[in-house]
Structures are given as C-alpha cells and as structure tokens.
Coordinates of C-alpha atoms in Angstrom, one line a residue:
Chain A
M23 CA 129.6 -49.7 40.0
Q24 CA 127.5 -52.7 39.1
N25 CA 126.3 -50.9 36.0
I26 CA 129.6 -51.3 34.3
S27 CA 129.0 -55.0 33.8
Q28 CA 125.5 -54.5 32.4
P29 CA 125.1 -54.6 28.6
A30 CA 122.9 -51.7 28.4
P31 CA 124.0 -49.2 31.1
N32 CA 121.8 -46.4 29.8
R33 CA 118.7 -48.5 30.1
T34 CA 119.7 -49.6 33.7
R35 CA 120.3 -46.0 34.7
W36 CA 116.9 -45.0 33.3
L37 CA 115.2 -47.9 35.2
T38 CA 117.0 -46.9 38.3
Q39 CA 115.8 -43.3 37.9
E40 CA 112.4 -44.4 37.1
T41 CA 112.2 -46.5 40.3
L42 CA 113.5 -43.7 42.3
V43 CA 110.9 -41.3 41.0
A44 CA 108.2 -43.9 41.4
W45 CA 109.0 -44.3 45.0
L46 CA 109.0 -40.6 45.4
F47 CA 105.6 -40.4 43.9
I48 CA 104.0 -43.3 46.0
I49 CA 105.7 -42.8 49.4
P50 CA 103.3 -40.0 50.7
S51 CA 100.2 -41.9 49.6
L52 CA 101.5 -45.2 50.7
L53 CA 102.4 -43.7 54.2
G54 CA 98.8 -42.4 54.5
V55 CA 97.0 -45.7 53.6
T56 CA 99.5 -47.6 55.8
V57 CA 99.5 -45.4 58.9
F58 CA 95.7 -44.3 58.8
V59 CA 94.0 -47.3 57.2
L60 CA 95.9 -50.6 57.5
V61 CA 97.9 -50.3 60.7
P62 CA 94.8 -49.1 62.6
T63 CA 92.9 -52.1 61.6
L64 CA 95.6 -54.4 62.9
R65 CA 96.0 -52.1 66.0
G66 CA 92.2 -52.4 66.5
F67 CA 92.3 -56.1 66.7
Y68 CA 95.3 -55.9 69.0
L69 CA 93.5 -53.4 71.3
S70 CA 90.6 -55.6 71.6
F71 CA 92.7 -58.1 73.5
T72 CA 93.9 -55.4 76.0
D73 CA 92.5 -53.3 78.7
S74 CA 93.7 -50.1 77.3
D75 CA 92.2 -46.9 78.7
L76 CA 94.5 -44.1 77.3
I77 CA 96.0 -43.4 80.6
N78 CA 97.5 -46.5 82.2
Q79 CA 99.9 -48.9 80.5
A80 CA 97.8 -51.4 78.6
S81 CA 98.1 -55.1 79.4
F82 CA 97.2 -58.1 77.4
I83 CA 94.1 -59.8 78.8
G84 CA 93.4 -62.4 76.3
L85 CA 89.7 -62.9 75.4
A86 CA 88.3 -61.2 78.4
N87 CA 86.7 -58.4 76.3
Y88 CA 85.0 -60.9 74.1
Q89 CA 83.8 -63.0 77.1
R90 CA 82.4 -59.6 78.4
L91 CA 80.8 -58.8 75.2
I92 CA 79.0 -62.1 74.9
D93 CA 77.6 -61.6 78.4
D94 CA 76.8 -57.9 77.9
P95 CA 73.0 -57.4 77.5
Q96 CA 73.5 -53.8 76.2
F97 CA 75.6 -55.3 73.2
W98 CA 72.7 -57.5 72.2
K99 CA 70.2 -54.8 72.8
S100 CA 72.3 -52.5 70.6
L101 CA 72.5 -55.1 68.0
A102 CA 68.8 -55.5 67.9
I103 CA 68.2 -51.8 67.7
T104 CA 70.7 -51.4 64.8
S105 CA 69.1 -54.4 63.0
T106 CA 65.7 -52.8 63.3
Y107 CA 67.2 -49.7 61.7
V108 CA 68.9 -51.6 59.0
L109 CA 65.6 -53.6 58.2
V110 CA 63.6 -50.4 57.8
N111 CA 66.3 -48.5 56.0
I112 CA 67.7 -50.9 53.4
P113 CA 64.4 -52.3 51.7
F114 CA 62.9 -48.9 51.6
Q115 CA 66.1 -47.2 50.2
T116 CA 66.8 -49.8 47.7
V117 CA 63.4 -50.2 46.3
L118 CA 62.6 -46.5 46.2
A119 CA 66.0 -45.7 44.5
L120 CA 65.5 -48.4 41.8
T121 CA 62.0 -47.2 41.2
L122 CA 63.2 -43.6 40.9
A123 CA 66.0 -44.6 38.7
M124 CA 63.5 -46.5 36.3
A125 CA 61.1 -43.6 36.3
M126 CA 63.8 -41.1 35.4
W127 CA 65.3 -43.4 32.8
R128 CA 61.8 -43.9 31.0
L129 CA 60.7 -40.3 31.3
T130 CA 63.4 -37.8 31.3
R131 CA 67.2 -37.3 30.9
S132 CA 66.9 -34.0 32.5
I133 CA 70.1 -33.1 34.6
V134 CA 67.8 -30.8 36.6
V135 CA 65.6 -33.7 37.8
R136 CA 68.6 -35.8 38.7
A137 CA 70.2 -32.8 40.5
I138 CA 67.1 -32.1 42.6
I139 CA 66.8 -35.8 43.5
F140 CA 70.5 -35.9 44.5
M141 CA 70.4 -32.6 46.4
P142 CA 69.7 -34.1 50.0
Y143 CA 73.0 -35.9 49.8
L144 CA 74.8 -32.6 49.8
I145 CA 73.5 -31.7 53.2
P146 CA 75.3 -33.1 56.2
M147 CA 73.4 -35.9 58.0
L148 CA 73.3 -33.9 61.0
M149 CA 71.6 -31.0 59.4
V150 CA 69.2 -33.2 57.6
M151 CA 68.2 -34.5 61.1
L152 CA 67.8 -31.0 62.4
I153 CA 65.5 -30.2 59.4
W154 CA 63.3 -33.2 59.8
M155 CA 63.3 -32.9 63.6
T156 CA 61.5 -29.6 63.1
I157 CA 59.2 -30.8 60.5
L158 CA 58.2 -33.8 62.5
H159 CA 58.1 -32.0 65.8
Y160 CA 55.1 -33.1 67.8
D161 CA 53.9 -29.6 68.8
F162 CA 54.9 -27.3 66.0
G163 CA 56.0 -29.5 63.0
P164 CA 53.8 -29.0 59.8
V165 CA 53.3 -32.8 59.5
N166 CA 51.6 -33.0 62.9
G167 CA 49.9 -29.8 62.2
L168 CA 48.3 -31.4 59.2
L169 CA 47.4 -34.5 61.1
K170 CA 45.7 -32.4 63.8
L171 CA 43.8 -30.5 61.2
I172 CA 42.5 -33.7 59.7
G173 CA 41.9 -36.0 62.8
G174 CA 42.3 -33.7 65.8
P175 CA 45.0 -33.5 68.4
N176 CA 45.0 -37.4 69.1
A177 CA 45.8 -38.0 65.4
R178 CA 49.2 -36.7 65.9
I179 CA 52.2 -39.0 65.7
S180 CA 55.2 -38.9 68.2
F181 CA 57.8 -39.5 65.4
M182 CA 60.6 -38.7 67.9
G183 CA 59.2 -40.8 70.7
Q184 CA 60.6 -43.9 72.1
E185 CA 58.7 -46.3 69.9
L186 CA 59.1 -44.7 66.5
I187 CA 62.4 -42.9 66.7
I188 CA 64.5 -45.7 65.1
P189 CA 62.0 -46.0 62.1
T190 CA 61.9 -42.3 61.8
I191 CA 65.6 -42.0 61.6
A192 CA 65.8 -44.8 59.0
M193 CA 63.2 -43.0 57.0
I194 CA 65.2 -39.7 57.2
N195 CA 68.3 -41.5 56.3
T196 CA 66.5 -42.9 53.2
W197 CA 65.4 -39.4 52.3
R198 CA 69.0 -38.3 52.2
Y199 CA 70.6 -41.2 50.4
V200 CA 67.9 -42.3 48.0
G201 CA 69.0 -39.8 45.4
Y202 CA 72.6 -40.9 45.5
T203 CA 71.6 -44.5 45.3
A204 CA 69.1 -43.8 42.4
L205 CA 72.0 -42.1 40.5
L206 CA 74.1 -45.2 40.8
F207 CA 71.1 -47.3 39.5
F208 CA 70.6 -44.8 36.8
A209 CA 74.3 -45.2 35.6
G210 CA 73.7 -48.9 35.7
L211 CA 70.7 -48.7 33.6
Q212 CA 72.5 -46.6 31.0
T213 CA 75.0 -49.6 30.4
I214 CA 72.1 -51.9 29.3
P215 CA 72.0 -52.2 25.5
L216 CA 68.8 -50.9 24.2
E217 CA 68.6 -53.7 21.6
L218 CA 67.7 -56.1 24.3
Y219 CA 64.6 -54.2 25.1
E220 CA 63.6 -53.7 21.5
A221 CA 63.9 -57.5 21.1
A222 CA 61.7 -58.2 24.1
E223 CA 59.1 -55.7 22.9
I224 CA 58.9 -57.3 19.6
D225 CA 58.4 -60.7 21.4
G226 CA 55.6 -59.0 23.2
A227 CA 57.0 -59.5 26.7
S228 CA 55.2 -57.6 29.4
E229 CA 56.8 -54.7 31.4
W230 CA 57.1 -56.9 34.5
R231 CA 58.7 -59.7 32.6
I232 CA 61.1 -57.4 30.9
F233 CA 62.1 -55.8 34.3
R234 CA 62.6 -59.3 35.8
T235 CA 64.4 -61.1 33.0
I236 CA 66.5 -58.2 31.6
T237 CA 66.8 -55.1 33.8
L238 CA 67.3 -56.7 37.2
P239 CA 69.8 -59.4 36.3
L240 CA 71.9 -56.8 34.2
L241 CA 71.9 -54.4 37.1
R242 CA 73.4 -57.0 39.3
P243 CA 76.9 -55.5 39.7
V244 CA 75.4 -52.1 40.8
T245 CA 72.9 -53.7 43.0
V246 CA 75.6 -55.7 44.8
F247 CA 77.7 -52.4 45.2
V248 CA 74.7 -50.6 46.5
L249 CA 73.7 -53.3 48.9
I250 CA 77.1 -53.9 50.4
T251 CA 78.0 -50.0 50.9
S252 CA 74.5 -49.3 52.2
L253 CA 74.3 -52.3 54.5
V254 CA 77.8 -51.9 55.9
G255 CA 77.1 -48.2 56.3
S256 CA 73.7 -48.8 58.0
F257 CA 75.2 -51.0 60.6
Q258 CA 77.6 -48.1 61.5
V259 CA 74.8 -45.6 61.8
Y260 CA 75.8 -42.9 64.3
D261 CA 75.8 -39.2 63.1
S262 CA 72.0 -39.1 62.7
V263 CA 71.5 -40.8 66.3
A264 CA 74.0 -38.4 67.9
V265 CA 72.1 -35.3 66.9
A266 CA 68.6 -36.6 67.1
T267 CA 68.8 -37.8 70.7
V268 CA 70.4 -36.6 73.9
P269 CA 74.0 -38.1 74.4
S270 CA 72.6 -40.8 76.5
G271 CA 71.2 -42.5 73.6
G272 CA 67.6 -41.5 74.5
P273 CA 64.7 -41.2 74.5
G274 CA 65.1 -43.9 77.1
D275 CA 67.6 -46.3 75.6
A276 CA 65.8 -46.5 72.3
T277 CA 68.7 -45.2 70.0
R278 CA 71.6 -46.9 71.6
V279 CA 72.9 -48.4 68.3
I280 CA 76.1 -50.4 68.2
F281 CA 78.3 -47.4 67.2
W282 CA 76.7 -45.4 69.9
Y283 CA 77.8 -48.0 72.3
I284 CA 81.4 -48.1 70.9
V285 CA 81.7 -44.4 71.3
N286 CA 80.2 -44.5 74.7
Q287 CA 82.7 -47.0 75.8
A288 CA 85.7 -45.4 74.1
F289 CA 85.1 -41.7 74.7
V290 CA 82.9 -41.5 77.7
R291 CA 84.2 -44.4 79.8
F292 CA 87.6 -44.6 78.1
N293 CA 87.3 -48.4 77.8
M294 CA 89.4 -48.5 74.6
G295 CA 90.0 -52.2 74.7
Y296 CA 86.3 -53.1 75.3
A297 CA 85.3 -50.5 72.6
A298 CA 87.8 -52.2 70.2
A299 CA 86.2 -55.6 70.8
L300 CA 82.8 -54.1 70.0
A301 CA 84.3 -52.6 66.7
V302 CA 85.7 -55.9 65.9
A303 CA 82.2 -57.4 66.2
L304 CA 81.0 -54.7 63.8
F305 CA 84.0 -55.4 61.5
I306 CA 83.0 -59.1 61.4
I307 CA 79.4 -58.4 60.6
S308 CA 80.6 -56.0 57.8
M309 CA 82.7 -58.6 56.3
A310 CA 80.0 -61.2 56.5
I311 CA 77.7 -58.9 54.7
A312 CA 80.1 -58.2 51.9
W313 CA 80.9 -61.9 51.6
I314 CA 77.2 -63.0 51.6
N315 CA 76.4 -60.5 48.9
M316 CA 79.3 -61.4 46.7
S317 CA 78.6 -65.0 46.8
Y318 CA 74.8 -64.8 46.7
F319 CA 74.7 -62.4 43.7
R320 CA 77.9 -63.7 42.0
A321 CA 79.1 -60.1 42.1
G322 CA 81.4 -58.7 39.3
S323 CA 80.0 -61.1 36.8
S324 CA 77.3 -59.3 34.7
D325 CA 75.1 -61.4 32.4
L326 CA 76.3 -59.3 29.6
G327 CA 79.5 -61.2 29.7
Chain B
M21 CA 37.3 -52.8 7.3
S22 CA 36.2 -54.2 10.8
E23 CA 39.6 -56.1 10.9
Q24 CA 41.4 -52.8 10.4
L25 CA 39.2 -51.2 13.1
S26 CA 39.9 -53.8 15.7
H27 CA 43.5 -53.7 15.0
D28 CA 43.4 -49.9 15.5
L29 CA 41.4 -50.4 18.8
K30 CA 44.0 -52.9 20.0
L31 CA 46.9 -50.6 19.0
S32 CA 45.2 -47.7 21.0
R33 CA 44.6 -50.0 23.9
T34 CA 48.4 -50.7 24.3
K35 CA 49.0 -47.0 23.6
R36 CA 46.6 -46.1 26.3
R37 CA 48.1 -48.6 28.8
K38 CA 51.6 -47.2 28.0
L39 CA 50.2 -43.6 28.5
A40 CA 48.8 -44.6 31.8
G41 CA 52.1 -46.1 32.9
R42 CA 53.9 -42.9 32.0
I43 CA 51.3 -40.8 33.9
V44 CA 51.8 -43.0 37.0
A45 CA 55.6 -42.7 36.7
W46 CA 55.3 -38.9 36.3
V47 CA 53.1 -38.6 39.4
F48 CA 55.5 -40.7 41.3
L49 CA 58.5 -38.9 40.2
S50 CA 56.8 -35.5 41.0
A51 CA 55.7 -36.6 44.3
W52 CA 59.4 -37.5 45.2
L53 CA 60.7 -34.2 43.8
L54 CA 58.2 -32.5 46.1
I55 CA 59.2 -34.6 49.1
T56 CA 62.9 -33.5 48.4
L57 CA 62.1 -29.9 47.8
L58 CA 59.7 -29.2 50.6
P59 CA 62.2 -29.9 53.5
L60 CA 64.7 -27.7 51.7
W61 CA 62.2 -24.9 51.6
W62 CA 61.6 -25.5 55.2
I63 CA 65.2 -24.6 56.0
V64 CA 64.7 -21.2 54.3
R65 CA 61.2 -20.7 55.9
M66 CA 62.6 -21.3 59.4
A67 CA 65.8 -19.4 58.9
F68 CA 63.9 -16.1 58.1
S69 CA 61.2 -16.6 60.7
T70 CA 60.9 -14.7 64.0
Q71 CA 62.0 -17.2 66.7
R72 CA 59.5 -15.9 69.3
E73 CA 56.5 -16.3 67.0
L74 CA 57.4 -19.6 65.5
L75 CA 55.3 -21.8 67.9
A76 CA 52.1 -19.7 67.2
N77 CA 52.4 -20.4 63.5
P78 CA 53.7 -23.9 63.2
S79 CA 52.3 -24.7 59.8
S80 CA 52.5 -21.4 57.9
F81 CA 54.2 -22.0 54.5
L82 CA 56.0 -18.7 54.5
P83 CA 58.5 -17.5 56.9
V84 CA 56.7 -16.4 60.2
N85 CA 57.2 -12.5 60.3
F86 CA 60.1 -12.2 57.9
T87 CA 63.4 -11.3 59.6
W88 CA 67.2 -11.4 59.3
D89 CA 67.5 -11.8 63.1
A90 CA 68.5 -15.5 63.1
F91 CA 71.4 -14.7 60.8
K92 CA 72.5 -11.8 62.8
R93 CA 72.5 -14.0 65.9
V94 CA 74.4 -16.7 64.3
L95 CA 77.0 -14.4 62.8
G96 CA 77.3 -12.5 66.1
T97 CA 76.6 -9.1 64.6
I98 CA 74.3 -8.3 67.6
P99 CA 75.0 -8.3 71.3
V100 CA 74.3 -11.4 73.2
S101 CA 71.7 -9.7 75.4
E102 CA 69.8 -8.8 72.3
A103 CA 70.1 -12.4 71.1
I104 CA 68.7 -13.9 74.2
A105 CA 65.8 -11.3 73.9
Q106 CA 65.1 -12.7 70.5
G107 CA 64.9 -16.2 71.9
G108 CA 68.3 -17.3 70.9
Y109 CA 70.8 -19.1 73.0
S110 CA 73.1 -17.4 75.5
R111 CA 76.3 -19.0 74.4
T112 CA 77.9 -17.1 71.6
L113 CA 78.4 -19.1 68.4
H114 CA 81.9 -18.1 66.9
F115 CA 80.5 -18.8 63.4
W116 CA 83.3 -17.2 61.6
L117 CA 85.8 -19.3 63.5
Y118 CA 84.0 -22.5 62.8
L119 CA 83.7 -21.5 59.1
R120 CA 87.4 -20.8 59.0
N121 CA 88.2 -24.1 60.6
T122 CA 86.0 -26.0 58.1
F123 CA 87.6 -24.2 55.2
I124 CA 91.2 -25.0 56.4
V125 CA 90.3 -28.7 56.9
T126 CA 88.4 -29.0 53.6
A127 CA 91.2 -27.1 51.6
A128 CA 93.9 -29.3 53.1
T129 CA 92.2 -32.5 52.4
V130 CA 91.2 -31.6 48.9
L131 CA 94.6 -30.2 47.9
G132 CA 96.5 -33.0 49.6
G133 CA 94.1 -35.5 48.0
I134 CA 94.8 -34.1 44.5
V135 CA 98.6 -33.9 44.8
F136 CA 99.3 -37.2 46.6
N137 CA 96.6 -39.2 44.9
A138 CA 97.6 -38.1 41.4
M139 CA 101.3 -38.7 42.1
A140 CA 100.8 -42.3 43.3
A141 CA 98.2 -43.1 40.7
Y142 CA 100.6 -41.9 37.9
A143 CA 103.4 -44.1 39.3
F144 CA 101.1 -47.2 39.6
A145 CA 99.8 -46.6 36.0
R146 CA 102.9 -45.5 34.2
L147 CA 106.1 -46.1 35.8
K148 CA 107.8 -49.5 36.0
F149 CA 109.4 -50.4 39.4
P150 CA 110.0 -53.7 41.2
G151 CA 107.0 -54.9 43.4
R152 CA 104.6 -52.4 41.7
D153 CA 101.6 -54.6 41.5
K154 CA 102.2 -56.2 45.0
I155 CA 102.4 -52.7 46.4
F156 CA 99.1 -51.8 44.6
N157 CA 97.3 -54.7 46.3
I158 CA 97.8 -52.9 49.5
Y159 CA 95.4 -50.2 48.1
I160 CA 92.9 -52.8 47.0
L161 CA 92.9 -54.2 50.5
A162 CA 92.5 -50.7 52.0
L163 CA 89.6 -50.1 49.6
I164 CA 87.7 -53.2 50.4
M165 CA 88.2 -53.4 54.2
P166 CA 85.6 -52.0 56.5
T167 CA 86.8 -48.9 58.3
V168 CA 84.8 -49.3 61.5
L169 CA 87.9 -50.4 63.4
N170 CA 89.8 -47.3 62.5
L171 CA 88.3 -44.7 64.6
I172 CA 89.6 -45.7 68.0
P173 CA 93.2 -46.6 66.9
N174 CA 93.5 -43.4 64.9
F175 CA 92.2 -41.5 67.8
I176 CA 94.7 -43.1 70.1
L177 CA 97.5 -42.2 67.5
I178 CA 96.3 -38.6 67.3
H179 CA 96.2 -38.5 71.0
Q180 CA 99.7 -39.9 71.3
L181 CA 100.9 -37.1 68.9
G182 CA 99.3 -34.6 71.2
W183 CA 97.0 -33.5 68.4
V184 CA 93.5 -33.9 69.9
G185 CA 91.7 -30.7 69.7
T186 CA 93.8 -29.4 66.9
L187 CA 93.2 -28.9 63.1
Q188 CA 96.1 -31.0 62.1
G189 CA 94.6 -33.8 64.1
I190 CA 91.5 -33.6 62.1
I191 CA 93.4 -33.2 58.8
A192 CA 96.1 -35.8 59.3
P193 CA 94.2 -39.1 58.3
T194 CA 93.1 -37.7 54.9
F195 CA 95.8 -35.3 54.0
L196 CA 97.9 -37.8 52.3
G197 CA 95.0 -38.9 49.9
S198 CA 92.9 -42.0 49.9
A199 CA 92.9 -45.5 48.6
F200 CA 89.8 -44.7 46.5
G201 CA 91.4 -41.6 45.0
V202 CA 94.5 -43.5 43.9
F203 CA 92.4 -46.3 42.5
F204 CA 90.2 -44.0 40.7
L205 CA 92.9 -41.9 39.1
R206 CA 94.9 -44.9 38.3
Q207 CA 92.0 -46.3 36.2
F208 CA 91.9 -43.0 34.3
F209 CA 95.6 -42.9 33.6
L210 CA 95.5 -46.6 32.4
G211 CA 92.9 -45.6 29.9
L212 CA 94.7 -42.6 28.7
N213 CA 96.7 -42.7 25.4
R214 CA 100.3 -42.4 26.2
D215 CA 101.3 -40.9 22.7
L216 CA 101.5 -37.5 24.2
E217 CA 103.6 -38.6 27.1
D218 CA 105.9 -40.7 24.8
A219 CA 106.3 -37.7 22.4
A220 CA 107.3 -35.4 25.4
R221 CA 109.8 -38.1 26.6
I222 CA 111.4 -38.4 23.2
D223 CA 111.7 -34.6 23.2
G224 CA 113.9 -35.0 26.3
A225 CA 111.5 -34.3 29.1
G226 CA 112.1 -36.2 32.4
I227 CA 109.5 -38.3 34.1
I228 CA 108.5 -35.5 36.5
G229 CA 108.3 -33.0 33.6
V230 CA 106.0 -35.3 31.7
F231 CA 103.9 -35.8 34.7
W232 CA 103.7 -32.2 35.5
H233 CA 103.3 -30.6 31.9
V234 CA 101.6 -33.4 30.0
A235 CA 99.7 -35.9 32.2
L236 CA 98.3 -33.5 34.7
P237 CA 96.8 -31.0 32.4
I238 CA 94.8 -33.6 30.5
S239 CA 93.6 -35.0 33.7
L240 CA 91.6 -32.1 35.0
P241 CA 88.2 -33.7 34.6
P242 CA 89.0 -36.7 36.8
L243 CA 90.9 -34.5 39.2
L244 CA 87.9 -32.2 39.4
T245 CA 85.6 -35.3 40.0
I246 CA 87.7 -36.6 42.8
S247 CA 87.9 -33.1 44.3
I248 CA 84.3 -32.6 44.3
L249 CA 83.6 -36.0 46.0
T250 CA 86.4 -35.1 48.6
F251 CA 85.0 -31.7 49.2
I252 CA 81.4 -33.1 49.9
D253 CA 82.7 -35.8 52.1
T254 CA 85.0 -33.5 54.1
W255 CA 82.8 -30.4 54.3
N256 CA 79.9 -32.6 55.6
N257 CA 82.0 -34.8 57.8
F258 CA 81.0 -35.0 61.5
Q259 CA 82.3 -38.1 63.4
W260 CA 86.0 -37.6 62.9
P261 CA 86.2 -33.9 63.3
Y262 CA 84.0 -34.3 66.4
F263 CA 86.4 -36.6 68.2
A264 CA 89.7 -35.6 66.9
G265 CA 88.7 -31.9 67.3
G266 CA 88.0 -32.3 71.1
M267 CA 84.3 -32.9 71.0
G268 CA 83.4 -29.2 70.5
T269 CA 85.5 -28.1 73.6
Q270 CA 88.3 -26.5 71.6
E271 CA 86.9 -23.6 69.8
N272 CA 89.9 -23.4 67.5
A273 CA 89.3 -27.0 66.2
T274 CA 85.6 -26.9 65.9
V275 CA 84.2 -27.3 62.4
L276 CA 80.7 -26.3 61.5
T277 CA 78.8 -29.6 61.7
V278 CA 80.3 -30.1 65.2
A279 CA 79.4 -26.6 66.3
L280 CA 75.8 -27.1 65.2
A281 CA 75.5 -30.4 66.9
V282 CA 76.9 -29.0 70.1
F283 CA 74.7 -26.0 69.8
R284 CA 71.7 -28.3 69.5
A285 CA 72.8 -30.6 72.3
Q286 CA 73.2 -27.7 74.8
Q287 CA 69.4 -26.8 74.2
Q288 CA 67.7 -29.9 75.3
T289 CA 65.4 -28.1 77.6
G290 CA 63.0 -25.3 76.5
L291 CA 62.5 -24.3 72.8
P292 CA 65.8 -24.6 71.0
D293 CA 66.9 -21.9 68.8
Y294 CA 65.5 -23.5 65.6
T295 CA 65.6 -20.3 63.5
G296 CA 69.2 -19.8 64.5
M297 CA 70.1 -23.4 63.7
M298 CA 68.4 -23.2 60.3
A299 CA 70.2 -20.0 59.5
G300 CA 73.5 -21.6 60.4
T301 CA 72.6 -24.6 58.2
L302 CA 71.8 -22.4 55.3
I303 CA 75.0 -20.4 55.5
S304 CA 77.0 -23.6 55.8
L305 CA 75.4 -24.9 52.6
I306 CA 76.5 -21.9 50.5
P307 CA 79.7 -23.4 49.4
T308 CA 78.2 -26.6 48.5
I309 CA 75.4 -24.9 46.5
L310 CA 77.9 -22.7 44.7
I311 CA 79.9 -25.7 43.7
F312 CA 76.8 -27.5 42.6
L313 CA 75.6 -24.5 40.5
F314 CA 78.9 -24.2 38.7
V315 CA 79.9 -27.8 38.2
G316 CA 76.6 -29.4 38.9
R317 CA 76.6 -31.6 35.8
N318 CA 80.1 -32.8 36.7
A319 CA 79.0 -33.4 40.4
V320 CA 76.1 -35.5 39.2
D321 CA 78.3 -37.4 36.8
S322 CA 81.0 -37.9 39.6
I323 CA 78.5 -39.6 41.9
Q324 CA 77.5 -42.0 39.1
F325 CA 81.2 -42.7 38.6
S326 CA 81.8 -43.6 42.2
G327 CA 79.5 -46.6 41.9
I328 CA 81.5 -48.1 39.0
K329 CA 84.6 -48.4 41.0

C-alpha cells in the first residue's frame, strides 16, 4: 500500500524482494553464529556467577566462584603447568617454523617438500600422541633403544615421567603444528617484494642484517597472527594431555593443565558454575594475549604500507 | 693481472660462503623432513607388527614378523577369543560403526558449511539490505572472540535439548556454518567481477537464480578450500565429539578419535594393544590421505590462505 506513494515503485519492490532474499540467505548462518558462539559466551559469563550443576535449579551466588578460584591452589598450580607448556611450545614452534619457511623459500618451491612438512597437521592430535608415546616409550621405544645402545640402560630418558611429561607434550605439539605454521610464514615471505632484497644485496648488507631489517619487519602481520593463535591455543591445551595421561591428570598431578581442571570440574564433578569461572579466567588470559600482541607489534600495519 | 686474481678470489669466497649456507640449509631441511617422516613410518611399522613379539624387537626398523592381525582385530573380522590370544584387548572395537559416525558428522558439517556459509557470504557481499554492515559486525566479533567459554554452555544447551550422546548433538554447533567460513567466502565474492552476475540479471534471472547458476559455479575453488579446511577440522576433532557424544559411552555417537582415546584409556595396565591402535590410526587416516593425494596442492594452498584472514 505504501508503495503507491513512492516515485519508483518498481525499484522499491525490487529492494523489498532483495531484502527478503538476503534475510533468507543469512538467517541459518546468523542463527548458528548467535546460538552456538555469541550466546554461549554471554551464558558462560552468567554461569560463572551461579552454582549450576546440571541437575538442581541454579541460583545466583555473586562472586563466590571467583573468590573460590583465587583461594584454590589447584587453579594456580594448573596455571603454572600450562605456562610451562606454553613457554616450551611457543618459542620452539615459532623459531623452528620461521627457520623452515626461510629454508624452503631459499632452497625449493617444491610442493612435495611443503606437503611433507605439513603432513603431521593432518593427523589428529590424539593419534599423534599415541605414535610418539610408542616412539618415546621407556622400555620399547626406538629412541630409548638408541640411547641404551649408546650409553647403557641408565642413559634412557623417562619422557613420559612426571618431570618431563609437559615439555615432552609441548615438543610433540610442536612436531604437529610446525609445518602448518611454516606454511603461514612461507605465504608471508612470498608477499615481500624481491626488489628489496636485490637492493640490500647491492648495498652489501649481510644475511643477518637483511633478515633483521627486511624479512622480520615485513613478516609482522603473519607473526602476530601466528603468535596470537598459537598462544591462545596453547593455553587451551587439552587433547594431547587427555590421551597421554590417565584421566586423573597424571602421572601424579603433572599434567593438570587449566583445561583439564575445567573439564574435571564440569564433567566429572558437575560444578558447571565453578568450571565457567575457570573458563572466564582462561578467556581473560586469551584476550590479554591478543591485546598485548596487537599493541606490541602494531598488528595489521605492515611496513610495506 | 694480480688485481683480477684477487677479485676472482674474493668473488669465489662469497660464492663459497653462499654455497656453505645452502648446504647448511639443506641439511637442516632434510633433517626435519626425516623427523617428520620417521614417526609416520612408525605407524605403518607398528600396525603390521605381531603384537606378542613387539617387546622383543623394540627398535627394528621393519615390522616385527609382518602380519595383518592388527587390522583384523580392529575391524572385528576375527572372534574376540582369537583377538585376546593375539594380545589384543577383550572389548570389541566397533570400528565400522565409529567410521560411519565419523562420516556422518563430517559430511553434515562440510555440506552444511558449504550451503549456509555460501548463502550468507553472498548476501553480505552482493545484496543490499538495511543493517547489513551492522549484522556483519556480529561475524567479526564471533571471529575474534576466544571460544574457550563456549564448551560448557554449548554442552548445557545440548543437554537441555536431550541430545547428549547423539550424532545431532555433535553436529549441531557446526552444521549452520562458521563465522570464518562466511568471512572467507565474502572476501572472495567481494573480489569477484560482477559483470557475469549483472548480465544474468539483465537477462531476467532472479537473485536466487543468479546465486545458484552464476555465482556458485565460479566459486568452486574457494568452496573447495573451505571444505578441505572443514573436513580436516571435523574429521580430526576430539574435544566436542567426546563430550557431546557421551564420552565414549554411547556407541552410536562415538567417532573414531573418541573410540581410539577410550580404547587407549581402558588399557592403562599391562601392555596396551599398540599394534591395534596403530592399525586403527592408519585406517582412520585413509580419507585424509586420499583427499591430500587428489587435491594436495589445493590443500596446502588452503592452509596458507587461512593465515591471511
């Protein structure tokens, strides 16, 4: 009815139809993102202020879960274990990936080489753990077999023992992800104009200087992306721990990372409210990591302008 | 003459240094290729070994007493008594069922992802409607927000729907696509020349017709990319299928990764059936390997893409 007064009724009708089709197109996707990504985040915050346990009616208990979290020695211990994991995993993975990317970039464009380097990423973390657990097995793993051959039975290393389990898992994780990360760096290297290198070479700059003043700064957007995703991902480490160790987070309590503790509270003890508070803590850590990276590296802005 | 000589010498010195650098780089790259390939060989080596003799030959490079037993055990083609005699685990592994479950979950997620991501991406890139850019900000938000908070509320939602321990419970959160998928495909549509679409529209095609007959067919490469990424993620996923699928207690909702984890967890004492686990791992890798062989280049390129989002 309103259309009658419009100067271009056809156009208005077309617009209406376009709007209608557009909504038809976006509604399923919007529903998915809202119901399973955005609302759960809000609900997660809300849950952390309740004593939800999946069975009884949840009631609002204010900051009690957070008070408990601050007084909970297991939370701080889990945070320390997770941090150890991150501190081994991230430097190794990032430096190794960058070195591999540089080597590939210099030596070969072979898709086969890239494919092999990338292959571990195709194997589920869980199975990667199973493979390495057999390879590093104290009694019948080939690595300890070799060590025994060289230095006798005492030269063997208990990779899965209480002391080394977290660094071991971190290194195994590096093995799986380094190819993926190297490909990201490799893609980044390809965007750097070759003229820059030619100019530097004519000026007689050393390899190290070229790397420091050209390659590294121009890779910054990729580096920030890699650091944010791998740091945030590392703080959420769970799959590898779940299979490497018995459900109790053993050996001893050596692998009780934060996510193990969240899962333990949520799905073993059904303390959904407290588990949500732990998750909020991890959420805040993740946001802080992203924010620090973004502001420290002035992300998004490449020196290429 | 001597000046020329010293110049040559200097040149060859830089050349030599460069050559040395290349050799070091090759050694490094080859070493890493070896570290990558050896564990993959170890899967094959263990899967074809005889379980009972594994301990006696821990470091042999070839399978210990080559046999298909582990595969037979895992696929359930031999009776349980025989499996136990081989050193396998007494609980039968319903491998085909887990494989079927994994296929259903992955197919639904990949297909749902293609359809709903493409539709939404097309609307955001090409159609004009009020509030479009504001609504798209929701996607940006979903993309940059850490997902760590989502596990528990999503589990509670699935629990309230009564879907814990069912396949639809596993599929639900990813069936309608992802913020990344919409974002990625929207970028593609934005960069696409719209002449073809305009021409089709002038010829009288409707919006849906243009989307279906013009835009989608020329979008096959990015659709393949997003499908490969979704496939790898879903096929390999453990955490969500584990909790939503009832932590391995519901056979009908147990995917392969979960089955293998449970299989492993139940064998904490004694010598676990390592050959069986490796055989299972190897079989579960077949679809990924096939995809990799056929569209390997595209897969590698896809991964490189994902970093430039």
